[in-house]
Coordinates of C-alpha atoms and ligand atoms in Angstrom, one line a residue:
M1 CA 70.8 -55.2 78.1
L2 CA 73.7 -54.5 75.7
G3 CA 74.0 -55.9 72.2
L4 CA 76.4 -58.6 71.5
M5 CA 78.2 -57.3 68.5
Q6 CA 82.0 -56.8 68.1
E7 CA 83.9 -53.8 69.4
W8 CA 85.2 -52.0 66.3
P9 CA 85.9 -48.4 67.0
L10 CA 84.9 -46.1 64.1
T11 CA 88.4 -44.7 63.4
V12 CA 89.4 -43.3 60.0
D13 CA 92.6 -45.4 59.6
R14 CA 90.2 -48.3 58.8
I15 CA 89.1 -46.4 55.7
L16 CA 92.5 -46.5 54.1
D17 CA 93.1 -50.0 55.4
H18 CA 90.0 -51.0 53.6
A19 CA 91.0 -49.3 50.4
A20 CA 94.5 -50.8 50.5
K21 CA 93.0 -54.3 51.0
N22 CA 90.1 -54.2 48.7
F23 CA 91.0 -51.6 46.1
S24 CA 94.7 -51.8 46.2
H25 CA 95.3 -50.9 42.6
R26 CA 92.7 -48.2 42.2
E27 CA 94.4 -45.1 40.9
V28 CA 94.9 -41.8 42.6
V29 CA 95.8 -39.2 40.0
T30 CA 97.3 -35.9 40.9
R31 CA 98.2 -32.8 39.0
N32 CA 101.7 -32.2 40.3
V33 CA 102.0 -28.8 42.0
E34 CA 105.4 -28.0 40.5
S35 CA 105.2 -29.4 37.0
G36 CA 101.4 -29.3 36.3
Q37 CA 101.9 -32.9 34.9
L38 CA 99.7 -35.8 36.1
T39 CA 101.2 -38.3 38.4
R40 CA 99.6 -41.7 39.2
T41 CA 99.7 -43.8 42.3
T42 CA 97.3 -46.3 44.0
Y43 CA 95.5 -46.6 47.4
E44 CA 98.0 -49.4 48.3
A45 CA 101.0 -47.1 47.7
I46 CA 99.4 -44.2 49.6
W47 CA 98.7 -46.6 52.5
K48 CA 102.4 -47.6 52.6
R49 CA 103.7 -44.1 52.4
A50 CA 101.1 -42.9 55.0
K51 CA 102.6 -45.6 57.3
Q52 CA 106.0 -44.1 56.6
V53 CA 104.6 -40.7 57.5
T54 CA 103.4 -42.1 60.8
N55 CA 106.9 -43.4 61.6
A56 CA 108.5 -40.1 60.6
L57 CA 106.1 -38.2 62.8
Q58 CA 106.7 -40.4 65.7
G59 CA 110.4 -40.0 65.1
H60 CA 109.9 -36.2 65.4
G61 CA 108.2 -36.6 68.7
V62 CA 104.6 -36.4 67.6
R63 CA 102.3 -38.3 69.9
L64 CA 98.6 -39.1 70.3
G65 CA 96.6 -35.8 70.3
D66 CA 99.4 -33.6 69.0
R67 CA 98.5 -31.3 66.1
V68 CA 100.2 -31.4 62.7
A69 CA 99.4 -28.7 60.1
T70 CA 99.1 -28.8 56.4
L71 CA 99.0 -25.8 54.1
A72 CA 98.3 -27.8 51.0
W73 CA 96.3 -28.4 47.8
N74 CA 94.5 -31.7 47.1
T75 CA 97.3 -34.1 46.2
E76 CA 98.4 -37.6 46.9
R77 CA 101.0 -36.4 49.3
H78 CA 98.4 -34.5 51.2
M79 CA 96.5 -37.8 51.5
E80 CA 99.6 -39.5 52.8
V81 CA 100.1 -36.9 55.6
W82 CA 96.4 -36.9 56.3
Y83 CA 96.1 -40.7 57.0
G84 CA 99.6 -40.9 58.4
A85 CA 98.8 -38.3 61.1
M86 CA 95.2 -39.4 61.7
G87 CA 96.0 -43.1 61.7
M88 CA 98.3 -42.7 64.7
G89 CA 95.9 -40.5 66.6
A90 CA 97.6 -37.2 65.9
V91 CA 95.2 -34.4 64.8
L92 CA 95.5 -33.2 61.3
H93 CA 95.0 -29.4 61.1
T94 CA 94.2 -28.3 57.6
V95 CA 95.0 -24.6 57.3
N96 CA 93.3 -22.5 54.6
P97 CA 96.1 -20.8 52.7
R98 CA 93.8 -18.1 51.4
L99 CA 93.6 -16.4 54.7
F100 CA 95.9 -13.5 55.5
P101 CA 99.4 -14.6 56.6
E102 CA 98.9 -13.1 60.1
Q103 CA 95.7 -15.0 60.5
I104 CA 97.4 -18.2 59.4
A105 CA 100.1 -17.6 62.0
W106 CA 97.5 -16.9 64.7
I107 CA 95.6 -20.2 63.8
I108 CA 98.8 -22.3 63.8
N109 CA 99.9 -20.9 67.2
H110 CA 96.4 -21.3 68.6
A111 CA 96.3 -25.0 67.4
E112 CA 99.9 -25.4 68.8
D113 CA 100.9 -27.3 65.7
Q114 CA 104.2 -29.2 65.9
I115 CA 105.0 -29.8 62.3
L116 CA 103.9 -27.8 59.2
F117 CA 103.7 -29.5 55.8
F118 CA 103.3 -27.1 52.9
D119 CA 103.1 -27.1 49.2
T120 CA 105.8 -25.1 47.4
T121 CA 103.2 -22.6 46.2
F122 CA 102.9 -21.5 49.8
A123 CA 106.6 -21.1 50.5
P124 CA 106.4 -17.3 50.5
I125 CA 103.7 -17.4 53.2
V126 CA 105.7 -19.9 55.3
D127 CA 108.8 -17.7 54.9
K128 CA 106.9 -14.8 56.2
I129 CA 105.2 -16.4 59.1
A130 CA 107.9 -18.8 60.4
P131 CA 109.4 -16.2 62.7
L132 CA 105.9 -15.7 64.3
L133 CA 105.2 -19.4 64.9
T134 CA 105.8 -20.5 68.5
T135 CA 105.2 -24.2 68.4
V136 CA 106.2 -25.5 64.9
K137 CA 109.5 -27.4 65.2
T138 CA 109.8 -28.8 61.7
Y139 CA 108.8 -27.5 58.2
V140 CA 108.2 -30.1 55.5
S141 CA 107.8 -29.1 51.9
L142 CA 105.5 -31.5 50.1
T143 CA 107.9 -32.3 47.3
D144 CA 111.2 -33.9 46.6
R145 CA 114.7 -32.5 47.4
D146 CA 115.1 -31.0 43.9
H147 CA 112.0 -28.9 44.3
A148 CA 112.1 -28.0 48.0
P149 CA 112.3 -24.3 48.5
K150 CA 115.1 -22.6 50.5
L151 CA 113.6 -20.2 52.9
N152 CA 115.4 -17.3 54.6
S153 CA 113.5 -17.6 57.8
T154 CA 113.7 -21.4 58.5
H155 CA 115.2 -24.7 57.5
V156 CA 113.0 -26.9 55.2
V157 CA 112.9 -30.6 54.9
A158 CA 111.7 -32.2 51.6
F159 CA 108.8 -34.6 52.1
E160 CA 110.5 -37.4 50.2
D161 CA 113.5 -37.0 52.6
F162 CA 111.2 -36.8 55.6
I163 CA 109.8 -40.3 54.9
A164 CA 112.8 -41.9 53.2
G165 CA 113.9 -45.2 54.8
Q166 CA 110.9 -45.3 57.2
P167 CA 109.3 -48.7 57.6
Y168 CA 105.9 -49.6 56.0
D169 CA 104.5 -51.0 59.2
A170 CA 103.2 -48.6 61.9
R171 CA 100.5 -49.1 64.4
W172 CA 97.2 -47.4 63.6
G173 CA 94.0 -47.1 65.6
G174 CA 93.6 -48.8 68.9
F175 CA 92.2 -45.7 70.6
D176 CA 88.7 -44.5 71.4
E177 CA 86.6 -43.6 68.4
N178 CA 85.9 -40.2 70.0
T179 CA 89.5 -39.3 69.8
A180 CA 90.2 -36.0 68.0
C181 CA 91.1 -36.6 64.3
G182 CA 91.0 -33.3 62.4
L183 CA 91.0 -29.6 63.1
C184 CA 89.6 -26.9 60.8
Y185 CA 89.2 -23.3 61.6
T186 CA 86.1 -21.4 60.4
S187 CA 86.7 -18.4 58.3
G188 CA 85.5 -16.2 61.2
T189 CA 83.9 -13.1 59.6
T190 CA 83.5 -11.8 63.2
G191 CA 86.1 -12.2 66.0
D192 CA 88.9 -14.7 65.9
P193 CA 88.7 -17.9 63.8
K194 CA 87.3 -20.8 65.8
G195 CA 88.6 -24.4 65.6
V196 CA 86.2 -27.2 64.7
L197 CA 87.7 -30.4 66.1
Y198 CA 86.3 -33.5 64.3
S199 CA 86.5 -36.9 66.0
H200 CA 87.3 -40.2 64.3
R201 CA 83.7 -41.3 64.9
S202 CA 82.2 -38.1 63.6
N203 CA 84.3 -38.3 60.4
V204 CA 83.4 -42.0 59.7
I205 CA 79.7 -41.5 60.4
H206 CA 79.6 -38.3 58.3
A207 CA 81.4 -39.9 55.4
M208 CA 78.9 -42.8 55.3
A209 CA 76.0 -40.3 55.6
A210 CA 77.5 -38.1 52.8
N211 CA 77.8 -41.1 50.5
Q212 CA 74.2 -42.2 50.7
T213 CA 72.6 -42.8 47.3
D214 CA 70.6 -39.6 47.6
C215 CA 73.7 -37.6 48.4
F216 CA 77.1 -38.3 46.7
G217 CA 76.1 -41.9 45.9
A218 CA 79.7 -42.8 44.8
G219 CA 80.9 -46.3 44.3
A220 CA 83.9 -48.4 43.1
N221 CA 82.9 -47.6 39.5
D222 CA 83.1 -43.9 40.0
V223 CA 86.0 -41.5 39.2
V224 CA 85.8 -38.7 41.8
L225 CA 87.3 -35.2 41.4
P226 CA 87.2 -33.2 44.6
V227 CA 87.9 -29.6 43.4
V228 CA 86.7 -28.5 46.8
P229 CA 89.9 -28.4 48.9
M230 CA 90.8 -30.7 51.7
F231 CA 91.2 -27.6 53.8
H232 CA 87.5 -27.0 53.5
A233 CA 86.0 -29.5 55.9
N234 CA 87.7 -32.6 54.6
A235 CA 87.0 -31.8 50.9
W236 CA 83.3 -32.3 52.0
A237 CA 84.2 -35.8 53.2
I238 CA 85.5 -36.9 49.9
A239 CA 89.0 -37.6 51.3
F240 CA 87.2 -40.3 53.3
V241 CA 84.4 -41.2 50.9
A242 CA 86.6 -42.1 47.9
P243 CA 88.9 -44.7 49.6
M244 CA 85.9 -46.0 51.6
C245 CA 84.0 -46.9 48.5
G246 CA 86.9 -47.6 46.2
A247 CA 86.4 -44.8 43.7
K248 CA 89.3 -43.7 41.6
L249 CA 90.4 -40.3 42.9
V250 CA 91.6 -37.3 40.8
M251 CA 93.3 -34.6 42.7
P252 CA 93.6 -31.2 41.0
G253 CA 96.7 -29.8 42.8
A254 CA 97.1 -26.1 42.4
K255 CA 95.2 -25.6 39.2
L256 CA 91.5 -24.9 39.6
D257 CA 90.8 -22.8 36.5
G258 CA 88.2 -23.8 34.0
Q259 CA 90.6 -25.3 31.4
S260 CA 92.6 -27.3 34.0
V261 CA 89.4 -28.7 35.6
Y262 CA 87.9 -29.5 32.2
E263 CA 91.1 -31.4 31.1
L264 CA 90.9 -33.5 34.3
L265 CA 87.1 -34.2 33.8
E266 CA 87.6 -35.4 30.3
G267 CA 91.1 -36.9 30.4
E268 CA 90.5 -39.0 33.5
K269 CA 86.8 -39.8 32.7
V270 CA 85.5 -38.2 35.9
T271 CA 81.9 -39.3 36.8
F272 CA 81.4 -37.2 40.0
T273 CA 82.9 -33.9 41.1
A274 CA 82.3 -31.3 43.8
A275 CA 83.1 -27.6 44.4
V276 CA 81.7 -24.2 45.2
P277 CA 79.8 -22.3 42.5
T278 CA 82.7 -20.0 41.6
V279 CA 84.6 -23.0 40.2
W280 CA 81.7 -24.1 38.1
L281 CA 81.2 -20.6 36.7
M282 CA 84.8 -20.7 35.5
L283 CA 84.4 -24.1 34.0
L284 CA 81.1 -23.3 32.3
N285 CA 82.5 -20.1 30.8
Y286 CA 85.5 -22.0 29.5
M287 CA 83.3 -24.7 28.0
Q288 CA 80.9 -22.2 26.4
E289 CA 83.8 -20.1 25.0
N290 CA 85.4 -23.2 23.4
K291 CA 82.1 -25.0 22.5
L292 CA 83.1 -28.1 24.5
K293 CA 81.0 -30.9 25.8
L294 CA 81.2 -33.3 28.8
S295 CA 81.4 -36.9 27.9
T296 CA 81.6 -38.8 31.2
L297 CA 80.5 -36.6 34.1
K298 CA 77.2 -37.7 35.7
R299 CA 76.9 -35.8 38.9
V300 CA 78.2 -32.5 40.3
A301 CA 77.8 -31.6 44.0
I302 CA 77.6 -27.8 44.5
G303 CA 77.6 -26.1 47.8
G304 CA 79.3 -23.6 50.1
S305 CA 77.0 -20.9 48.7
A306 CA 73.7 -21.2 46.9
V307 CA 73.7 -22.7 43.4
P308 CA 73.0 -19.9 40.9
E309 CA 70.1 -20.7 38.6
R310 CA 72.2 -20.4 35.4
V311 CA 74.8 -22.9 36.8
L312 CA 72.0 -25.4 37.6
R313 CA 70.4 -24.9 34.1
A314 CA 73.7 -25.1 32.3
F315 CA 74.7 -28.4 33.9
E316 CA 71.3 -30.1 33.8
Q317 CA 69.9 -28.8 30.6
D318 CA 72.9 -28.1 28.4
Y319 CA 75.3 -30.8 29.5
G320 CA 73.0 -33.5 31.0
V321 CA 74.8 -33.5 34.3
E322 CA 72.8 -33.9 37.5
V323 CA 73.4 -31.2 40.1
I324 CA 73.4 -32.2 43.7
H325 CA 72.9 -29.0 45.7
A326 CA 74.3 -29.3 49.2
W327 CA 74.2 -27.0 52.1
G328 CA 76.4 -27.3 55.2
M329 CA 79.1 -25.7 57.2
T330 CA 82.5 -26.5 58.7
E331 CA 80.8 -27.1 62.1
M332 CA 78.7 -29.8 60.4
S333 CA 81.6 -31.8 58.9
P334 CA 80.2 -30.2 56.6
I335 CA 77.1 -31.6 54.9
G336 CA 73.7 -30.9 56.4
T337 CA 71.2 -31.0 53.6
I338 CA 71.0 -32.3 50.1
G339 CA 68.8 -31.0 47.2
K340 CA 67.8 -34.3 45.6
L341 CA 64.2 -34.2 44.6
L342 CA 61.3 -36.3 46.0
P343 CA 58.5 -38.2 44.3
E344 CA 56.2 -35.2 45.0
H345 CA 58.6 -33.0 42.9
Y346 CA 58.8 -35.4 40.1
A347 CA 55.1 -35.3 39.8
S348 CA 55.3 -31.6 38.8
D349 CA 56.6 -29.9 35.7
E350 CA 60.3 -29.3 34.9
E351 CA 60.2 -25.6 35.8
S352 CA 58.9 -26.5 39.3
Q353 CA 61.6 -29.1 39.6
I354 CA 64.3 -26.5 38.8
K355 CA 62.8 -24.2 41.4
A356 CA 62.9 -27.0 44.0
K357 CA 66.5 -27.8 43.1
L358 CA 67.6 -24.3 43.8
K359 CA 66.5 -24.8 47.5
Q360 CA 69.1 -26.2 49.8
G361 CA 67.2 -29.5 50.3
R362 CA 66.4 -32.0 53.0
A363 CA 68.3 -33.2 56.0
L364 CA 70.7 -36.1 55.6
F365 CA 70.2 -38.9 58.0
T366 CA 72.3 -37.9 61.1
V367 CA 71.1 -34.3 60.8
D368 CA 68.2 -32.9 62.8
M369 CA 67.0 -29.4 61.9
K370 CA 64.5 -26.8 63.1
I371 CA 63.8 -23.1 62.5
V372 CA 63.0 -20.9 65.5
D373 CA 62.3 -17.2 66.2
D374 CA 64.4 -15.0 68.5
E375 CA 62.8 -16.5 71.6
G376 CA 63.6 -20.1 70.4
R377 CA 59.9 -20.9 69.5
E378 CA 59.6 -23.2 66.5
K379 CA 58.3 -21.6 63.3
P380 CA 55.9 -23.4 61.0
H381 CA 57.0 -25.6 58.1
D382 CA 55.1 -23.8 55.4
G383 CA 57.9 -22.7 53.1
K384 CA 57.3 -19.1 54.0
A385 CA 58.1 -18.4 57.7
F386 CA 61.8 -17.5 58.2
G387 CA 63.6 -18.6 61.3
R388 CA 67.1 -19.1 62.7
L389 CA 68.2 -22.6 61.5
L390 CA 69.3 -24.8 64.4
V391 CA 70.9 -28.3 64.0
R392 CA 72.2 -31.3 65.9
G393 CA 73.7 -34.6 65.1
P394 CA 76.7 -36.9 65.7
A395 CA 78.9 -34.9 63.2
V396 CA 77.8 -31.4 64.4
A397 CA 80.2 -29.4 66.7
R398 CA 79.4 -29.3 70.4
S399 CA 82.3 -27.0 71.4
Y400 CA 85.0 -25.2 69.6
F401 CA 88.7 -26.0 70.2
K402 CA 89.7 -24.6 73.6
N403 CA 86.1 -23.6 74.2
A404 CA 86.1 -20.6 72.0
G405 CA 82.8 -18.8 71.7
A406 CA 81.3 -20.9 74.6
K407 CA 77.7 -20.3 75.4
N408 CA 77.5 -22.2 78.7
E409 CA 79.7 -23.2 81.6
R410 CA 80.4 -26.6 80.0
G411 CA 82.3 -24.7 77.2
E412 CA 79.7 -25.7 74.6
C413 CA 78.7 -23.5 71.7
L414 CA 75.1 -24.7 71.9
E415 CA 71.7 -23.1 72.4
A416 CA 69.8 -24.0 75.7
C417 CA 67.8 -26.6 73.7
G418 CA 71.1 -28.4 72.9
F419 CA 71.1 -27.4 69.2
F420 CA 73.8 -25.5 67.3
D421 CA 72.8 -22.2 65.8
T422 CA 74.0 -22.2 62.2
G423 CA 73.8 -18.5 61.8
D424 CA 71.6 -19.1 58.7
V425 CA 68.1 -17.9 58.3
A426 CA 65.9 -20.4 56.5
T427 CA 62.4 -21.7 55.7
L428 CA 61.3 -25.3 55.9
D429 CA 58.4 -26.5 53.8
E430 CA 55.8 -29.3 54.2
L431 CA 58.2 -31.8 52.6
G432 CA 61.0 -30.8 55.0
I433 CA 62.9 -29.0 52.2
M434 CA 65.0 -26.2 53.7
Q435 CA 65.8 -22.9 51.9
I436 CA 68.4 -20.5 53.1
T437 CA 67.1 -17.0 52.9
D438 CA 70.2 -15.4 54.4
R439 CA 73.0 -15.3 56.9
A440 CA 71.5 -13.9 60.0
K441 CA 73.8 -11.0 59.8
D442 CA 73.2 -10.4 56.0
V443 CA 69.4 -10.4 56.1
I444 CA 68.1 -7.0 55.2
K445 CA 65.6 -5.6 57.7
S446 CA 63.2 -3.3 56.0
G447 CA 60.2 -1.9 57.9
G448 CA 60.3 -4.8 60.4
E449 CA 60.3 -7.4 57.6
W450 CA 63.2 -9.5 56.3
I451 CA 64.4 -9.3 52.8
S452 CA 66.6 -12.2 51.5
S453 CA 69.8 -10.8 49.9
I454 CA 70.6 -14.2 48.6
D455 CA 67.3 -14.6 46.6
I456 CA 67.9 -11.3 44.8
E457 CA 71.6 -12.1 44.1
N458 CA 70.7 -15.5 42.6
I459 CA 68.2 -13.9 40.2
A460 CA 70.4 -10.9 39.4
V461 CA 73.4 -13.1 38.5
G462 CA 71.3 -14.5 35.6
A463 CA 70.8 -11.0 34.0
E464 CA 72.7 -10.3 30.8
G465 CA 76.2 -8.9 31.2
V466 CA 76.4 -9.9 34.9
A467 CA 79.5 -11.8 36.1
N468 CA 78.6 -11.6 39.8
A469 CA 76.0 -9.9 42.0
A470 CA 75.8 -8.9 45.7
V471 CA 73.0 -7.3 47.7
I472 CA 73.5 -5.6 51.0
G473 CA 71.3 -3.5 53.3
V474 CA 72.1 0.2 53.4
A475 CA 70.8 2.4 56.2
H476 CA 67.5 4.1 55.4
P477 CA 65.8 6.8 57.5
K478 CA 62.3 5.4 57.1
W479 CA 62.7 1.7 56.5
D480 CA 65.7 1.1 58.7
E481 CA 67.5 -0.7 55.8
R482 CA 66.9 -1.0 52.0
P483 CA 68.7 -3.3 49.5
L484 CA 71.5 -2.0 47.3
L485 CA 72.4 -4.2 44.3
I486 CA 76.1 -4.3 43.5
I487 CA 77.0 -5.7 40.1
E488 CA 80.3 -6.9 38.7
P489 CA 79.8 -6.8 34.9
K490 CA 81.2 -9.4 32.5
P491 CA 84.3 -8.1 30.6
G492 CA 83.1 -5.5 28.1
A493 CA 79.5 -5.4 29.3
Q494 CA 77.8 -2.4 30.8
P495 CA 74.4 -3.3 32.1
T496 CA 72.3 -0.3 33.2
K497 CA 70.3 0.1 36.4
E498 CA 67.1 0.2 34.3
Q499 CA 67.9 -3.1 32.5
L500 CA 68.8 -4.8 35.8
L501 CA 65.7 -3.6 37.7
A502 CA 63.5 -4.6 34.7
F503 CA 65.1 -8.0 34.8
L504 CA 64.2 -8.4 38.5
D505 CA 60.7 -7.1 38.0
G506 CA 58.1 -9.8 38.5
K507 CA 60.7 -12.2 39.9
I508 CA 60.7 -10.8 43.4
A509 CA 58.2 -9.0 45.6
K510 CA 57.9 -5.3 44.8
W511 CA 59.1 -4.2 48.2
W512 CA 62.3 -6.3 47.8
M513 CA 63.3 -4.3 44.7
P514 CA 66.7 -2.8 45.3
D515 CA 66.6 0.9 45.8
D516 CA 69.7 1.4 43.7
V517 CA 72.2 -0.4 41.6
V518 CA 76.0 0.2 41.4
L519 CA 78.6 -1.4 39.1
T520 CA 81.9 -2.4 40.5
E521 CA 85.0 -3.8 38.9
K522 CA 85.3 -6.8 41.3
I523 CA 83.0 -8.1 44.0
P524 CA 85.3 -9.0 46.9
L525 CA 85.4 -12.7 47.8
G526 CA 86.4 -14.1 51.2
A527 CA 89.0 -16.9 51.9
T528 CA 86.4 -19.6 51.1
G529 CA 85.3 -18.0 47.7
K530 CA 82.1 -16.5 49.1
I531 CA 81.1 -12.9 48.6
N532 CA 82.7 -10.8 51.4
K533 CA 79.7 -8.9 52.6
L534 CA 81.6 -7.4 55.5
A535 CA 84.0 -5.7 53.0
L536 CA 81.1 -4.5 50.9
R537 CA 79.2 -3.2 53.9
E538 CA 82.4 -1.3 54.8
T539 CA 82.8 0.1 51.3
F540 CA 79.2 1.2 51.1
K541 CA 78.6 2.2 54.7
D542 CA 78.1 5.9 53.8
Y543 CA 76.3 5.2 50.6
R544 CA 73.2 7.4 50.2
L545 CA 70.3 5.7 48.3
P546 CA 68.2 8.0 46.1
S547 CA 65.3 6.9 48.2
T548 CA 67.0 8.3 51.3
Q549 CA 67.2 11.7 49.8
A550 CA 63.5 11.5 48.9
A551 CA 62.6 10.4 52.4
E552 CA 64.4 13.3 54.1
Ligands
AMP601 P1 81.6 -22.6 55.9 O1 81.7 -23.1 57.3 O2 82.7 -21.7 55.6 O3 81.5 -23.7 54.9 O4 80.3 -21.7 55.7 C1 79.1 -22.2 56.0 C2 78.0 -21.3 55.5 O5 78.0 -21.2 54.1 C3 76.6 -21.7 55.8 O6 76.3 -21.5 57.1 C4 75.8 -21.0 54.8 O7 75.6 -19.6 55.2 C5 76.7 -21.0 53.6 N1 76.3 -22.1 52.7 C6 76.8 -23.3 52.5 N2 76.2 -24.0 51.6 C7 75.2 -23.2 51.1 C8 74.2 -23.4 50.1 N3 74.1 -24.5 49.4 N4 73.4 -22.3 49.9 C9 73.5 -21.2 50.6 N5 74.4 -21.0 51.5 C10 75.3 -22.0 51.8

């Protein structure tokens, strides 16, 4: 017997409809990409202009299911294109501008994007790749006519001209909730990038899950600053969450440095913000150097890579801001787990709580997780046994776009048990708290046992004079691999191997102790701000550890 409730497909156009109806005058503030000045608009105005975008897209021949690309910062115009495209059932493809231009061209061609919207910052990239693009018919610069760049390789339309004169009414929704809605390619450290194709239903469900009290917990009294870009899995759902709950939205545009973020946090009275650790390291350094305080910020979501202990301690102990440690991935829309503590943790002392918060946390409702060995057998939940972390849920990818990386004849990227392999290696404890111990490919295999590079990095980054730390496995004749600690010192600092190893002593198992330490000017970061281990492994592929010489 079926239930007797109304048909109301879960499509994301309803989110902006809701905001325009219920929070019409709530502000959306943007740091303008060209001037750096703040501009102010409202959900109602964004809704109207997004309808104009829909009409303009349709006028350019875009139809249900067609892909439309953005190469853009977090701005109000990006929101307008976002909802204008998604609302009519086109697929919004957010392209990561930090990728190499050739990779960007490959992705846009693979997605068969029809129109490319771009911020003026990225005009040089567009100028370079336009001759390589096979499907893009129209190039729209997300600015007005006065600021639109003139490119050598193609004609550019200014966004304000693109939507000028278009009517405010356009039909949104009316299609199946499983219709494709957004496309985001994974950074693809091996092989070609793969497209994750979100549906309307998956985005709506994931946004509601991500905004549970124990996760973002945002409401109409919040002021939300997504520093995490919209091209990273929907700004971790915030592009949906904020209008859904009526929070004031603050968009950082092109400026993500410590000073610019601090000015927005204080100037706009931000209560909740989200970004990867690198952003917070820049902010904390800026605040520490200038002896500044935070007066309104209550919660900060940190994910994308593990929260370094000194970032956690600084926010919670020095600034009184609650850290929400989140783990997830593009294929999970992206949030999978959340590090909010449980009553069992609160019953213990503060240091134990800090330790618990450094773990990646427990599954959100809508995420089912397990850890398995190489044969797919489940590992115990004792906080010690490592295993491959598998997940499933309504906002977890089943297949990649055009069946890339398919593992079965149905084109799915799933294990035989129907779960998605995250590529992470993790433990689960008795309370269901997950801790990432490594990427499957980064784990250091020493004498048949696994060493977690991430654990060592997180501790090493807290040593004096250390700006960033990376640990990779280096070939070893006896142990197969041994850890090498690579340190990027803070400007002017020169920490020694002895000091660094002494700092690690007692904090990690003896056999995890790096066999050597090297200082490097800059640890390479990938397009999503994470340490580029592939590049480091390449640089140090012939590195001979002192212990190698001893073993020979
Ligand atoms: P991406 O799809 O680019 O967001 O990358 C997802 C990967 O980032 C995950 O599979 C993890 O390896 C890593 N990651 C994300 N969040 C965390 C976290 N909180 N701690 C450790 N690793 C993380």
